[in-house]
Amino acid sequence: MRNALVTGAAARLGRAIARELHRDHRVVIHYRSSGTRARALAEELNGIRADSAVAIQSPLASQADCEALAAAATAQWGGIDALVNNASAFHPTPIGEADESVWDELMGSNLKAPFFLSQALAPSLSRDNGCIVNMADIHAERPMPQHTIYCAAKAGLVMVTKSLALELAPQVRVNAVAPGAILWPESEDEAVDSETQAGILQRIPMGRTGREADIARTVRFLVSGQDYITGQVLAVDGGRSLNI
Ligand SMILES: NC(=O)c1ccc[n+]([C@@H]2O[C@H](COP(=O)([O-])OP(=O)(O)OC[C@H]3O[C@@H](n4cnc5c(N)ncnc54)[C@H](OP(=O)(O)O)[C@@H]3O)[C@@H](O)[C@H]2O)c1
């Protein structure tokens, strides 16, 4: 049985990805602050198959954090075959209001941690012919108003994807998924009002937001479905990127 690490996996898309990969992987569920939900997910998955899931906390804020998480995840079952960099901060940063702390949080979670986790896990991933899937965003290519830092971090993550795909081949495949509108943000400062939601929906050719399963199944396809795709960014957006 292969082993996957999914960051930010206690809820929402990360949890859906962890559940989907669990069909043929043991899963390390990383969380930062959602310990209760992460442990509940581990319990649910261990109920399906004993010793197949574990929840591990990390702030993912520094290189040392990433190395410690990689070491703990690797130690759990002797290696990691699939890394899914899903954890992400998402805040608007209108010009004039951003400060260094929000820069560090957005760049740290969306760009720095994926790079340093990839670096720390590269030996294990290489040994096991593993893969990395980075959760990017269709707005890595086309800006979202007032989200310059988030978009720049995701654009950096796309380049990390392509660059590491070259550097780690042929042992490790590295790809990204670029979701469109899947789940609206839950926290107040990220809230999308109903008028904006309706405007976005109108511009999605498929006429609906995506489902968690649309993303989770795509990640599983990139992890387990084939072994000749690397360095690619797969938009799962109902056609929205054609019409931003
Ligand atoms: N939702 C969408 O429609 C959509 C659209 C485009 C792209 N995406 C991308 O898809 C991925 C999953 O989306 P989502 O909406 O499910 O994510 P989310 O719920 O906003 O965040 C996932 C997890 O990331 C962790 N996290 C947040 N800030 C962090 C920080 N500063 N450092 C470390 N971890 C942090 C949190 O873990 P804890 O709760 O444990 O603290 C959170 O539960 C993200 O990479 C996102 O950018 C999503």
CSV table of C-alpha atoms and ligand atoms in Angstrom, one decimal:
chain,number,residue,atom,x,y,z
A,1,MET,CA,0.0,0.0,0.0
A,2,ARG,CA,1.3,3.4,-0.9
A,3,ASN,CA,1.4,6.5,1.4
A,4,ALA,CA,0.1,10.0,0.7
A,5,LEU,CA,0.6,13.3,2.6
A,6,VAL,CA,-2.2,15.9,2.1
A,7,THR,CA,-1.6,19.3,3.7
A,8,GLY,CA,-4.6,21.3,5.0
A,9,ALA,CA,-6.6,18.1,4.9
A,10,ALA,CA,-9.0,18.5,7.8
A,11,ALA,CA,-11.8,20.0,5.8
A,12,ARG,CA,-13.2,21.1,2.5
A,13,LEU,CA,-11.1,20.1,-0.6
A,14,GLY,CA,-8.2,18.7,1.3
A,15,ARG,CA,-10.5,16.3,3.2
A,16,ALA,CA,-12.2,15.3,0.0
A,17,ILE,CA,-8.7,14.6,-1.6
A,18,ALA,CA,-7.6,12.6,1.5
A,19,ARG,CA,-10.8,10.5,1.3
A,20,GLU,CA,-10.4,9.8,-2.4
A,21,LEU,CA,-6.6,8.9,-2.1
A,22,HIS,CA,-7.4,6.7,0.8
A,23,ARG,CA,-9.1,4.3,-1.6
A,24,ASP,CA,-5.6,3.1,-2.5
A,25,HIS,CA,-3.2,4.9,-0.1
A,26,ARG,CA,-2.6,5.2,3.6
A,27,VAL,CA,-3.0,8.9,4.3
A,28,VAL,CA,-1.2,11.4,6.5
A,29,ILE,CA,-3.7,14.2,7.2
A,30,HIS,CA,-1.8,17.4,7.9
A,31,TYR,CA,-3.6,20.2,9.8
A,32,ARG,CA,-2.5,23.5,11.2
A,33,SER,CA,-5.3,24.5,13.6
A,34,SER,CA,-8.2,22.1,12.8
A,35,GLY,CA,-7.1,19.3,15.1
A,36,THR,CA,-10.6,18.1,16.0
A,37,ARG,CA,-11.7,17.8,12.4
A,38,ALA,CA,-8.4,16.2,11.3
A,39,ARG,CA,-8.6,13.6,14.1
A,40,ALA,CA,-12.2,12.8,13.2
A,41,LEU,CA,-11.2,12.2,9.6
A,42,ALA,CA,-8.4,9.9,10.7
A,43,GLU,CA,-10.8,8.0,12.9
A,44,GLU,CA,-13.3,7.7,10.0
A,45,LEU,CA,-10.6,6.4,7.6
A,46,ASN,CA,-9.1,4.0,10.2
A,47,GLY,CA,-12.7,2.7,10.6
A,48,ILE,CA,-12.6,1.7,7.0
A,49,ARG,CA,-9.1,0.2,7.2
A,50,ALA,CA,-7.0,-0.1,10.4
A,51,ASP,CA,-3.8,1.8,10.6
A,52,SER,CA,-4.5,3.7,7.3
A,53,ALA,CA,-4.7,7.3,8.4
A,54,VAL,CA,-3.0,9.6,10.9
A,55,ALA,CA,-3.4,13.3,11.7
A,56,ILE,CA,-0.2,15.4,12.1
A,57,GLN,CA,-0.1,19.0,13.1
A,58,SER,CA,2.3,21.6,11.7
A,59,PRO,CA,2.2,25.4,11.4
A,60,LEU,CA,4.0,25.0,8.0
A,61,ALA,CA,5.5,28.4,8.5
A,62,SER,CA,9.2,27.8,8.1
A,63,GLN,CA,11.6,25.4,6.4
A,64,ALA,CA,12.2,23.7,9.7
A,65,ASP,CA,8.4,23.2,10.1
A,66,CYS,CA,8.3,21.6,6.6
A,67,GLU,CA,11.3,19.3,7.4
A,68,ALA,CA,9.7,18.2,10.7
A,69,LEU,CA,6.4,17.4,9.0
A,70,ALA,CA,8.2,15.5,6.3
A,71,ALA,CA,10.2,13.5,8.8
A,72,ALA,CA,7.1,12.7,10.9
A,73,ALA,CA,5.1,11.7,7.8
A,74,THR,CA,7.9,9.6,6.4
A,75,ALA,CA,8.4,7.8,9.8
A,76,GLN,CA,4.8,6.8,10.0
A,77,TRP,CA,4.9,4.1,7.4
A,78,GLY,CA,8.4,4.2,6.1
A,79,GLY,CA,8.0,6.6,3.2
A,80,ILE,CA,5.8,9.0,1.3
A,81,ASP,CA,4.8,8.3,-2.3
A,82,ALA,CA,2.4,11.2,-3.0
A,83,LEU,CA,2.6,14.7,-1.7
A,84,VAL,CA,-0.5,17.0,-2.2
A,85,ASN,CA,0.3,20.6,-1.4
A,86,ASN,CA,-3.2,21.8,-0.6
A,87,ALA,CA,-3.0,24.0,2.5
A,88,SER,CA,-3.5,27.6,1.6
A,89,ALA,CA,-4.3,31.0,3.1
A,90,PHE,CA,-6.6,33.2,1.0
A,91,HIS,CA,-7.1,36.9,1.7
A,92,PRO,CA,-7.8,39.9,-0.3
A,93,THR,CA,-4.8,42.4,-0.3
A,94,PRO,CA,-6.0,45.6,-1.8
A,95,ILE,CA,-3.1,47.9,-2.6
A,96,GLY,CA,-2.6,50.3,0.3
A,97,GLU,CA,-3.8,47.8,2.9
A,98,ALA,CA,-1.4,44.9,2.6
A,99,ASP,CA,1.4,44.5,5.1
A,100,GLU,CA,4.4,42.1,5.5
A,101,SER,CA,2.5,39.7,7.8
A,102,VAL,CA,-0.2,39.0,5.2
A,103,TRP,CA,2.5,38.7,2.5
A,104,ASP,CA,4.4,36.1,4.6
A,105,GLU,CA,1.2,34.2,5.3
A,106,LEU,CA,0.1,34.0,1.7
A,107,MET,CA,3.5,33.4,0.3
A,108,GLY,CA,4.4,31.0,3.1
A,109,SER,CA,1.4,28.7,2.8
A,110,ASN,CA,1.0,28.8,-1.0
A,111,LEU,CA,4.6,28.9,-2.2
A,112,LYS,CA,7.3,28.5,0.5
A,113,ALA,CA,5.8,25.4,2.3
A,114,PRO,CA,5.1,23.5,-1.0
A,115,PHE,CA,8.7,24.1,-2.1
A,116,PHE,CA,10.3,23.1,1.2
A,117,LEU,CA,8.0,20.1,1.7
A,118,SER,CA,8.9,18.9,-1.8
A,119,GLN,CA,12.5,19.4,-1.1
A,120,ALA,CA,12.3,17.5,2.3
A,121,LEU,CA,10.4,14.7,0.7
A,122,ALA,CA,12.3,14.4,-2.5
A,123,PRO,CA,14.5,11.5,-1.4
A,124,SER,CA,11.5,9.4,-0.3
A,125,LEU,CA,9.4,10.4,-3.4
A,126,SER,CA,12.4,9.6,-5.7
A,127,ARG,CA,13.0,6.2,-4.1
A,128,ASP,CA,9.4,5.2,-4.5
A,129,ASN,CA,8.8,6.8,-8.0
A,130,GLY,CA,6.3,9.1,-6.3
A,131,CYS,CA,4.5,12.2,-7.3
A,132,ILE,CA,3.6,15.7,-6.2
A,133,VAL,CA,0.3,17.5,-6.9
A,134,ASN,CA,0.2,21.2,-6.1
A,135,MET,CA,-3.2,22.9,-5.7
A,136,ALA,CA,-2.9,26.0,-7.8
A,137,ASP,CA,-5.7,28.2,-9.0
A,138,ILE,CA,-7.0,29.5,-12.4
A,139,HIS,CA,-6.1,32.9,-11.0
A,140,ALA,CA,-2.4,32.0,-11.1
A,141,GLU,CA,-2.6,33.1,-14.8
A,142,ARG,CA,-5.4,35.6,-14.8
A,143,PRO,CA,-5.5,38.0,-11.8
A,144,MET,CA,-8.4,38.2,-9.4
A,145,PRO,CA,-9.1,41.8,-8.4
A,146,GLN,CA,-7.5,42.8,-5.1
A,147,HIS,CA,-5.7,39.5,-4.6
A,148,THR,CA,-2.3,40.4,-6.0
A,149,ILE,CA,-0.3,38.5,-3.3
A,150,TYR,CA,-2.4,35.3,-3.4
A,151,CYS,CA,-2.3,35.3,-7.3
A,152,ALA,CA,1.5,35.9,-7.3
A,153,ALA,CA,2.0,33.1,-4.8
A,154,LYS,CA,-0.1,30.7,-6.9
A,155,ALA,CA,1.8,31.8,-10.1
A,156,GLY,CA,5.0,31.0,-8.2
A,157,LEU,CA,3.6,27.6,-7.4
A,158,VAL,CA,2.9,26.9,-11.0
A,159,MET,CA,6.5,27.7,-11.8
A,160,VAL,CA,7.7,25.4,-8.9
A,161,THR,CA,5.5,22.7,-10.5
A,162,LYS,CA,7.1,23.0,-13.9
A,163,SER,CA,10.6,23.5,-12.6
A,164,LEU,CA,10.5,20.6,-10.2
A,165,ALA,CA,9.0,18.4,-12.9
A,166,LEU,CA,12.2,18.9,-14.9
A,167,GLU,CA,14.5,18.6,-11.9
A,168,LEU,CA,13.0,15.5,-10.3
A,169,ALA,CA,12.3,13.5,-13.5
A,170,PRO,CA,12.2,10.7,-14.2
A,171,GLN,CA,11.7,9.5,-10.7
A,172,VAL,CA,9.1,11.9,-9.5
A,173,ARG,CA,6.2,13.4,-11.5
A,174,VAL,CA,5.0,16.9,-10.5
A,175,ASN,CA,1.7,18.4,-11.6
A,176,ALA,CA,-0.8,21.0,-10.5
A,177,VAL,CA,-4.6,21.2,-10.4
A,178,ALA,CA,-6.0,24.7,-11.0
A,179,PRO,CA,-9.5,24.8,-9.5
A,180,GLY,CA,-12.0,27.4,-10.6
A,181,ALA,CA,-14.9,28.2,-8.3
A,182,ILE,CA,-15.5,25.1,-6.2
A,183,LEU,CA,-16.3,26.1,-2.6
A,184,TRP,CA,-17.0,29.7,-1.6
A,185,PRO,CA,-14.7,30.9,1.2
A,186,GLU,CA,-16.2,30.4,4.7
A,187,SER,CA,-14.5,33.1,6.8
A,188,GLU,CA,-15.8,36.6,7.0
A,189,ASP,CA,-12.9,38.5,5.5
A,190,GLU,CA,-12.9,36.2,2.5
A,191,ALA,CA,-16.7,36.2,2.0
A,192,VAL,CA,-18.0,36.5,-1.5
A,193,ASP,CA,-21.3,38.3,-1.6
A,194,SER,CA,-24.3,36.8,-3.4
A,195,GLU,CA,-24.1,39.4,-6.3
A,196,THR,CA,-20.4,38.5,-6.9
A,197,GLN,CA,-21.3,34.8,-6.7
A,198,ALA,CA,-24.0,35.2,-9.3
A,199,GLY,CA,-21.6,37.2,-11.6
A,200,ILE,CA,-19.0,34.4,-11.4
A,201,LEU,CA,-21.7,31.7,-12.0
A,202,GLN,CA,-22.8,33.5,-15.1
A,203,ARG,CA,-19.3,33.2,-16.5
A,204,ILE,CA,-18.9,29.5,-15.9
A,205,PRO,CA,-19.7,27.7,-19.2
A,206,MET,CA,-20.8,24.6,-17.4
A,207,GLY,CA,-23.3,26.7,-15.4
A,208,ARG,CA,-22.4,25.6,-11.9
A,209,THR,CA,-19.6,25.7,-9.3
A,210,GLY,CA,-17.4,22.6,-9.1
A,211,ARG,CA,-17.9,19.8,-6.6
A,212,GLU,CA,-15.3,18.6,-4.1
A,213,ALA,CA,-15.4,15.3,-6.0
A,214,ASP,CA,-14.4,17.0,-9.3
A,215,ILE,CA,-11.2,18.1,-7.6
A,216,ALA,CA,-10.5,14.9,-5.6
A,217,ARG,CA,-11.0,12.6,-8.6
A,218,THR,CA,-8.6,14.8,-10.6
A,219,VAL,CA,-5.9,14.6,-8.0
A,220,ARG,CA,-6.3,10.8,-7.8
A,221,PHE,CA,-6.1,10.6,-11.5
A,222,LEU,CA,-2.8,12.5,-11.5
A,223,VAL,CA,-1.5,10.4,-8.5
A,224,SER,CA,-2.7,6.9,-9.6
A,225,GLY,CA,-4.3,7.1,-13.0
A,226,GLN,CA,-1.3,7.3,-15.2
A,227,ASP,CA,2.4,7.8,-15.2
A,228,TYR,CA,3.3,9.8,-18.3
A,229,ILE,CA,2.0,13.3,-17.3
A,230,THR,CA,4.4,15.7,-15.6
A,231,GLY,CA,4.8,19.4,-15.4
A,232,GLN,CA,1.2,20.1,-16.3
A,233,VAL,CA,-1.4,22.3,-14.8
A,234,LEU,CA,-4.9,20.9,-15.2
A,235,ALA,CA,-7.7,23.4,-14.8
A,236,VAL,CA,-10.9,21.9,-13.2
A,237,ASP,CA,-13.1,24.9,-13.6
A,238,GLY,CA,-16.1,24.1,-15.8
A,239,GLY,CA,-14.6,26.2,-18.5
A,240,ARG,CA,-14.3,29.4,-16.4
A,241,SER,CA,-10.7,30.2,-17.4
A,242,LEU,CA,-12.0,30.6,-21.0
A,243,ASN,CA,-14.2,33.4,-19.8
A,244,ILE,CA,-12.6,35.2,-16.9
B,1,LIG,N1,-12.2,26.5,-2.7
B,1,LIG,C1,-12.1,26.8,-4.0
B,1,LIG,O1,-13.1,27.0,-4.7
B,1,LIG,C2,-10.7,27.0,-4.6
B,1,LIG,C3,-10.5,27.7,-5.8
B,1,LIG,C4,-9.3,27.8,-6.3
B,1,LIG,C5,-8.2,27.2,-5.7
B,1,LIG,N2,-8.4,26.5,-4.6
B,1,LIG,C6,-7.2,25.9,-3.9
B,1,LIG,O2,-7.5,24.6,-3.5
B,1,LIG,C7,-6.9,24.3,-2.2
B,1,LIG,C8,-8.0,23.9,-1.3
B,1,LIG,O3,-9.0,24.9,-1.2
B,1,LIG,P1,-10.0,25.1,0.1
B,1,LIG,O4,-10.9,26.2,-0.3
B,1,LIG,O5,-10.5,23.7,0.5
B,1,LIG,O6,-8.9,25.6,1.1
B,1,LIG,P2,-9.1,26.3,2.6
B,1,LIG,O7,-10.3,25.6,3.2
B,1,LIG,O8,-9.2,27.7,2.4
B,1,LIG,O9,-7.7,26.0,3.3
B,1,LIG,C9,-7.3,24.6,3.5
B,1,LIG,C10,-6.5,24.5,4.7
B,1,LIG,O10,-5.3,25.3,4.6
B,1,LIG,C11,-4.8,25.5,5.9
B,1,LIG,N3,-4.2,26.8,6.0
B,1,LIG,C12,-4.8,28.0,5.9
B,1,LIG,N4,-4.0,29.0,6.1
B,1,LIG,C13,-2.8,28.5,6.4
B,1,LIG,C14,-1.5,28.9,6.7
B,1,LIG,N5,-1.2,30.3,6.8
B,1,LIG,N6,-0.5,28.1,6.9
B,1,LIG,C15,-0.7,26.7,6.8
B,1,LIG,N7,-1.9,26.2,6.5
B,1,LIG,C16,-2.9,27.0,6.3
B,1,LIG,C17,-6.0,25.4,6.9
B,1,LIG,O11,-5.7,24.3,7.8
B,1,LIG,P3,-6.3,24.3,9.3
B,1,LIG,O12,-7.8,24.5,9.2
B,1,LIG,O13,-5.9,23.0,9.9
B,1,LIG,O14,-5.7,25.5,10.0
B,1,LIG,C18,-7.2,25.1,6.0
B,1,LIG,O15,-8.1,24.2,6.5
B,1,LIG,C19,-6.2,25.6,-1.8
B,1,LIG,O16,-4.8,25.4,-2.2
B,1,LIG,C20,-6.8,26.7,-2.6
B,1,LIG,O17,-6.0,27.8,-2.9
B,1,LIG,C21,-9.6,26.4,-4.0
